[in-house]
PDB file of C-alpha atoms in Angstrom:
ATOM      1  CA  MET A  97      56.255 -16.508  30.133  1.00  0.00           C
ATOM      2  CA  LYS A  98      54.256 -19.128  32.044  1.00  0.00           C
ATOM      3  CA  LEU A  99      50.493 -18.978  32.408  1.00  0.00           C
ATOM      4  CA  SER A 100      48.593 -20.758  35.139  1.00  0.00           C
ATOM      5  CA  ILE A 101      45.844 -23.240  34.276  1.00  0.00           C
ATOM      6  CA  SER A 102      43.211 -20.793  35.532  1.00  0.00           C
ATOM      7  CA  ALA A 103      44.614 -18.032  33.292  1.00  0.00           C
ATOM      8  CA  LEU A 104      44.520 -20.380  30.282  1.00  0.00           C
ATOM      9  CA  VAL A 105      40.926 -21.341  31.092  1.00  0.00           C
ATOM     10  CA  ALA A 106      39.951 -17.659  31.382  1.00  0.00           C
ATOM     11  CA  VAL A 107      41.542 -16.902  27.995  1.00  0.00           C
ATOM     12  CA  ALA A 108      39.826 -19.910  26.383  1.00  0.00           C
ATOM     13  CA  MET A 109      36.462 -18.877  27.830  1.00  0.00           C
ATOM     14  CA  ALA A 110      36.879 -15.317  26.557  1.00  0.00           C
ATOM     15  CA  ILE A 111      37.688 -16.559  23.061  1.00  0.00           C
ATOM     16  CA  ALA A 112      34.840 -19.065  22.995  1.00  0.00           C
ATOM     17  CA  ALA A 113      32.243 -16.682  24.453  1.00  0.00           C
ATOM     18  CA  PRO A 114      29.200 -16.292  22.213  1.00  0.00           C
ATOM     19  CA  THR A 115      28.786 -12.981  20.454  1.00  0.00           C
ATOM     20  CA  TYR A 116      25.014 -12.989  20.870  1.00  0.00           C
ATOM     21  CA  ALA A 117      22.782 -14.315  23.604  1.00  0.00           C
ATOM     22  CA  ALA A 118      19.047 -13.916  24.016  1.00  0.00           C
ATOM     23  CA  VAL A 119      17.216 -14.350  27.293  1.00  0.00           C
ATOM     24  CA  VAL A 120      13.451 -14.482  27.384  1.00  0.00           C
ATOM     25  CA  ALA A 121      11.752 -14.464  30.782  1.00  0.00           C
ATOM     26  CA  ARG A 122       9.094 -17.149  31.116  1.00  0.00           C
ATOM     27  CA  ALA A 123       6.692 -18.036  33.850  1.00  0.00           C
ATOM     28  CA  GLU A 124       7.108 -21.484  35.369  1.00  0.00           C
ATOM     29  CA  GLY A 125       5.305 -24.105  33.289  1.00  0.00           C
ATOM     30  CA  GLU A 126       5.111 -21.857  30.212  1.00  0.00           C
ATOM     31  CA  LEU A 127       5.573 -23.548  26.839  1.00  0.00           C
ATOM     32  CA  LYS A 128       8.990 -23.399  25.162  1.00  0.00           C
ATOM     33  CA  TRP A 129       9.399 -23.671  21.403  1.00  0.00           C
ATOM     34  CA  LEU A 130      11.213 -26.742  20.049  1.00  0.00           C
ATOM     35  CA  SER A 131      12.818 -25.196  16.991  1.00  0.00           C
ATOM     36  CA  ILE A 132      12.996 -22.002  14.933  1.00  0.00           C
ATOM     37  CA  GLU A 133      13.165 -21.623  11.122  1.00  0.00           C
ATOM     38  CA  GLN A 134      14.332 -18.209   9.931  1.00  0.00           C
ATOM     39  CA  GLY A 135      14.881 -16.520   6.613  1.00  0.00           C
ATOM     40  CA  ILE A 136      15.256 -13.363   4.606  1.00  0.00           C
ATOM     41  CA  THR A 137      13.978 -13.190   1.052  1.00  0.00           C
ATOM     42  CA  TYR A 138      15.185 -10.505  -1.342  1.00  0.00           C
ATOM     43  CA  GLU A 139      13.282  -9.120  -4.310  1.00  0.00           C
ATOM     44  CA  ASN A 140      15.514  -6.083  -4.878  1.00  0.00           C
ATOM     45  CA  SER A 141      17.410  -3.503  -2.840  1.00  0.00           C
ATOM     46  CA  THR A 142      17.269   0.291  -2.905  1.00  0.00           C
ATOM     47  CA  ALA A 143      18.093   3.210  -0.612  1.00  0.00           C
ATOM     48  CA  LEU A 144      16.500   3.447   2.838  1.00  0.00           C
ATOM     49  CA  VAL A 145      13.570   5.820   3.341  1.00  0.00           C
ATOM     50  CA  PRO A 146      11.300   6.322   6.371  1.00  0.00           C
ATOM     51  CA  ARG A 147       8.129   4.234   6.614  1.00  0.00           C
ATOM     52  CA  ALA A 148       4.784   5.938   7.194  1.00  0.00           C
ATOM     53  CA  GLY A 149       1.042   5.555   6.833  1.00  0.00           C
ATOM     54  CA  THR A 150      -2.061   4.558   8.752  1.00  0.00           C
ATOM     55  CA  GLU A 151      -1.827   1.225  10.574  1.00  0.00           C
ATOM     56  CA  VAL A 152      -4.569  -1.203   9.458  1.00  0.00           C
ATOM     57  CA  VAL A 153      -5.039  -4.552  11.217  1.00  0.00           C
ATOM     58  CA  THR A 154      -6.492  -7.529   9.341  1.00  0.00           C
ATOM     59  CA  CYS A 155      -7.629 -10.509  11.426  1.00  0.00           C
ATOM     60  CA  TYR A 156      -7.515 -14.065  10.083  1.00  0.00           C
ATOM     61  CA  ASN A 157     -10.458 -15.295  12.217  1.00  0.00           C
ATOM     62  CA  PHE A 158      -9.797 -18.889  11.098  1.00  0.00           C
ATOM     63  CA  GLY A 159      -7.125 -21.536  11.426  1.00  0.00           C
ATOM     64  CA  THR A 160      -5.056 -22.667  14.385  1.00  0.00           C
ATOM     65  CA  LYS A 161      -5.861 -21.128  17.755  1.00  0.00           C
ATOM     66  CA  ALA A 162      -3.110 -20.473  20.301  1.00  0.00           C
ATOM     67  CA  ASP A 163      -2.807 -18.812  23.697  1.00  0.00           C
ATOM     68  CA  ARG A 164      -1.486 -15.240  23.815  1.00  0.00           C
ATOM     69  CA  SER A 165       1.459 -16.042  26.121  1.00  0.00           C
ATOM     70  CA  PRO A 166       3.533 -18.232  23.758  1.00  0.00           C
ATOM     71  CA  ILE A 167       2.758 -15.904  20.841  1.00  0.00           C
ATOM     72  CA  VAL A 168       4.045 -12.875  22.777  1.00  0.00           C
ATOM     73  CA  SER A 169       7.116 -14.882  23.809  1.00  0.00           C
ATOM     74  CA  VAL A 170       7.854 -15.518  20.110  1.00  0.00           C
ATOM     75  CA  ILE A 171       7.344 -11.847  19.234  1.00  0.00           C
ATOM     76  CA  ASP A 172       9.672 -10.691  22.011  1.00  0.00           C
ATOM     77  CA  ASP A 173      12.396 -13.196  21.103  1.00  0.00           C
ATOM     78  CA  TRP A 174      12.275 -12.527  17.358  1.00  0.00           C
ATOM     79  CA  CYS A 175      12.168  -8.746  17.657  1.00  0.00           C
ATOM     80  CA  GLY A 176      15.145  -8.912  20.013  1.00  0.00           C
ATOM     81  CA  GLN A 177      17.078 -10.662  17.251  1.00  0.00           C
ATOM     82  CA  VAL A 178      16.075  -8.554  14.230  1.00  0.00           C
ATOM     83  CA  ILE A 179      16.022  -4.972  15.534  1.00  0.00           C
ATOM     84  CA  GLY A 180      18.473  -3.046  13.360  1.00  0.00           C
ATOM     85  CA  THR A 181      17.876  -5.227  10.269  1.00  0.00           C
ATOM     86  CA  SER A 182      17.378  -3.307   7.009  1.00  0.00           C
ATOM     87  CA  VAL A 183      14.340  -4.397   4.998  1.00  0.00           C
ATOM     88  CA  SER A 184      14.191  -3.403   1.315  1.00  0.00           C
ATOM     89  CA  ASN A 185      11.133  -3.204  -0.914  1.00  0.00           C
ATOM     90  CA  GLY A 186       9.848  -6.709  -1.628  1.00  0.00           C
ATOM     91  CA  GLN A 187      11.986  -8.273   1.104  1.00  0.00           C
ATOM     92  CA  THR A 188      10.479 -10.356   3.912  1.00  0.00           C
ATOM     93  CA  VAL A 189      12.294 -11.199   7.137  1.00  0.00           C
ATOM     94  CA  TRP A 190      10.598 -14.077   8.962  1.00  0.00           C
ATOM     95  CA  ALA A 191      10.860 -16.861  11.521  1.00  0.00           C
ATOM     96  CA  ARG A 192       8.648 -19.834  12.384  1.00  0.00           C
ATOM     97  CA  TYR A 193       8.817 -21.058  15.992  1.00  0.00           C
ATOM     98  CA  ASN A 194       7.815 -24.691  16.502  1.00  0.00           C
ATOM     99  CA  TYR A 195       6.119 -25.617  19.786  1.00  0.00           C
ATOM    100  CA  GLY A 196       5.446 -29.199  18.690  1.00  0.00           C
ATOM    101  CA  THR A 197       1.645 -29.012  18.704  1.00  0.00           C
ATOM    102  CA  PHE A 198       1.571 -25.650  16.895  1.00  0.00           C
ATOM    103  CA  THR A 199       3.874 -23.114  15.249  1.00  0.00           C
ATOM    104  CA  VAL A 200       3.992 -19.316  15.261  1.00  0.00           C
ATOM    105  CA  LEU A 201       5.153 -17.466  12.141  1.00  0.00           C
ATOM    106  CA  VAL A 202       6.249 -13.847  12.515  1.00  0.00           C
ATOM    107  CA  SER A 203       7.412 -11.650   9.648  1.00  0.00           C
ATOM    108  CA  ALA A 204       8.115  -8.121   8.496  1.00  0.00           C
ATOM    109  CA  GLN A 205       7.838  -7.207   4.815  1.00  0.00           C
ATOM    110  CA  ALA A 206       8.686  -3.981   2.991  1.00  0.00           C
ATOM    111  CA  ILE A 207       5.973  -3.068   0.482  1.00  0.00           C
ATOM    112  CA  ASN A 208       4.980  -0.233  -1.891  1.00  0.00           C
ATOM    113  CA  GLY A 209       8.574   0.805  -2.614  1.00  0.00           C
ATOM    114  CA  GLY A 210       9.399   1.168   1.086  1.00  0.00           C
ATOM    115  CA  ASN A 211      12.803   0.531   2.626  1.00  0.00           C
ATOM    116  CA  TRP A 212      13.308   0.763   6.382  1.00  0.00           C
ATOM    117  CA  VAL A 213      15.131  -0.589   9.422  1.00  0.00           C
ATOM    118  CA  ILE A 214      13.343  -2.756  11.990  1.00  0.00           C
ATOM    119  CA  ASP A 215      13.148  -0.713  15.182  1.00  0.00           C
ATOM    120  CA  GLY A 216      11.500  -0.789  18.602  1.00  0.00           C
ATOM    121  CA  ASN A 217       8.064  -0.761  16.972  1.00  0.00           C
ATOM    122  CA  CYS A 218       8.571  -4.426  16.032  1.00  0.00           C
ATOM    123  CA  ASN A 219       6.946  -5.794  19.202  1.00  0.00           C
ATOM    124  CA  ARG A 220       4.072  -3.317  19.097  1.00  0.00           C
ATOM    125  CA  LEU A 221       3.257  -3.908  15.423  1.00  0.00           C
ATOM    126  CA  LEU A 222       3.349  -7.716  15.698  1.00  0.00           C
ATOM    127  CA  ARG A 223       1.122  -7.598  18.806  1.00  0.00           C
ATOM    128  CA  LEU A 224      -1.576  -5.526  17.083  1.00  0.00           C
ATOM    129  CA  PRO A 225      -3.268  -8.560  15.448  1.00  0.00           C
ATOM    130  CA  VAL A 226      -2.763 -10.632  18.609  1.00  0.00           C
ATOM    131  CA  ASP A 227      -4.464  -8.128  20.888  1.00  0.00           C
ATOM    132  CA  GLY A 228      -6.834  -6.600  18.323  1.00  0.00           C
ATOM    133  CA  CYS A 229      -8.254  -9.884  16.974  1.00  0.00           C
ATOM    134  CA  ASN A 230     -10.136 -12.685  18.766  1.00  0.00           C
ATOM    135  CA  THR A 231     -10.721 -10.286  21.672  1.00  0.00           C
ATOM    136  CA  GLY A 232     -12.826 -12.655  23.796  1.00  0.00           C
ATOM    137  CA  GLY A 233      -9.859 -13.453  26.054  1.00  0.00           C
ATOM    138  CA  VAL A 234      -6.201 -14.489  26.027  1.00  0.00           C
ATOM    139  CA  ASN A 235      -6.900 -17.945  24.560  1.00  0.00           C
ATOM    140  CA  GLY A 236      -7.879 -18.790  20.992  1.00  0.00           C
ATOM    141  CA  LYS A 237      -5.680 -16.230  19.204  1.00  0.00           C
ATOM    142  CA  GLN A 238      -5.587 -16.790  15.421  1.00  0.00           C
ATOM    143  CA  GLY A 239      -3.381 -13.877  14.408  1.00  0.00           C
ATOM    144  CA  GLY A 240      -3.429 -11.583  11.424  1.00  0.00           C
ATOM    145  CA  TYR A 241      -1.304  -8.793  10.028  1.00  0.00           C
ATOM    146  CA  GLU A 242      -0.748  -5.058  10.316  1.00  0.00           C
ATOM    147  CA  THR A 243      -0.251  -3.040   7.157  1.00  0.00           C
ATOM    148  CA  ASP A 244       0.963   0.540   6.869  1.00  0.00           C
ATOM    149  CA  LEU A 245       2.143   2.497   3.840  1.00  0.00           C
ATOM    150  CA  TYR A 246       5.523   0.744   3.541  1.00  0.00           C
ATOM    151  CA  GLY A 247       5.325  -2.361   5.722  1.00  0.00           C
ATOM    152  CA  GLN A 248       3.363  -5.447   6.607  1.00  0.00           C
ATOM    153  CA  TRP A 249       3.853  -7.212   9.971  1.00  0.00           C
ATOM    154  CA  ARG A 250       2.420 -10.735  10.284  1.00  0.00           C
ATOM    155  CA  THR A 251       1.738 -12.887  13.364  1.00  0.00           C
ATOM    156  CA  ASP A 252       0.321 -16.295  12.418  1.00  0.00           C
ATOM    157  CA  PRO A 253      -0.197 -19.363  14.597  1.00  0.00           C
ATOM    158  CA  GLY A 254      -0.288 -22.571  12.542  1.00  0.00           C
ATOM    159  CA  SER A 255      -0.080 -26.335  12.825  1.00  0.00           C
ATOM    160  CA  ASN A 256       2.229 -29.003  11.436  1.00  0.00           C
ATOM    161  CA  GLY A 257       4.562 -26.395   9.897  1.00  0.00           C
ATOM    162  CA  SER A 258       1.758 -24.704   7.966  1.00  0.00           C
ATOM    163  CA  ASP A 259       0.492 -21.193   8.502  1.00  0.00           C
ATOM    164  CA  VAL A 260      -3.154 -22.240   8.934  1.00  0.00           C
TER     165      VAL A 260
END
């Protein structure tokens, strides 16, 4: 059996096609991160149970200030990658996006014996400290974290690879 060059190219492209691709819409001139550090830390693992509890937002009100737009871009990108990830008690799933002049750390941690799967609430929970803290406008966001009965969701702009 003979294959044409175009058929061979099509087969090669199908084999080499990436299994995951993320596209994040950005306005012209919007900042783009330079690099991303990611990790999952494990303390222990147990069976999955639903998360629950009142959502409490804690604002940092100090440290690096960043505009809302790049922070939301980070949240949207990261949540798009981690939805469906199981998080066990004591485990933290995180990523730090490097914009060069500042970084943005986002994380989800299972606490108080909780075990759950990251779902569509990821974006909403990480935006709570962005939109609920430093409410004088869209600039100067310093982040914070949301805590409920079984989870803690952190959004933290920083500088020089630190979280402050």
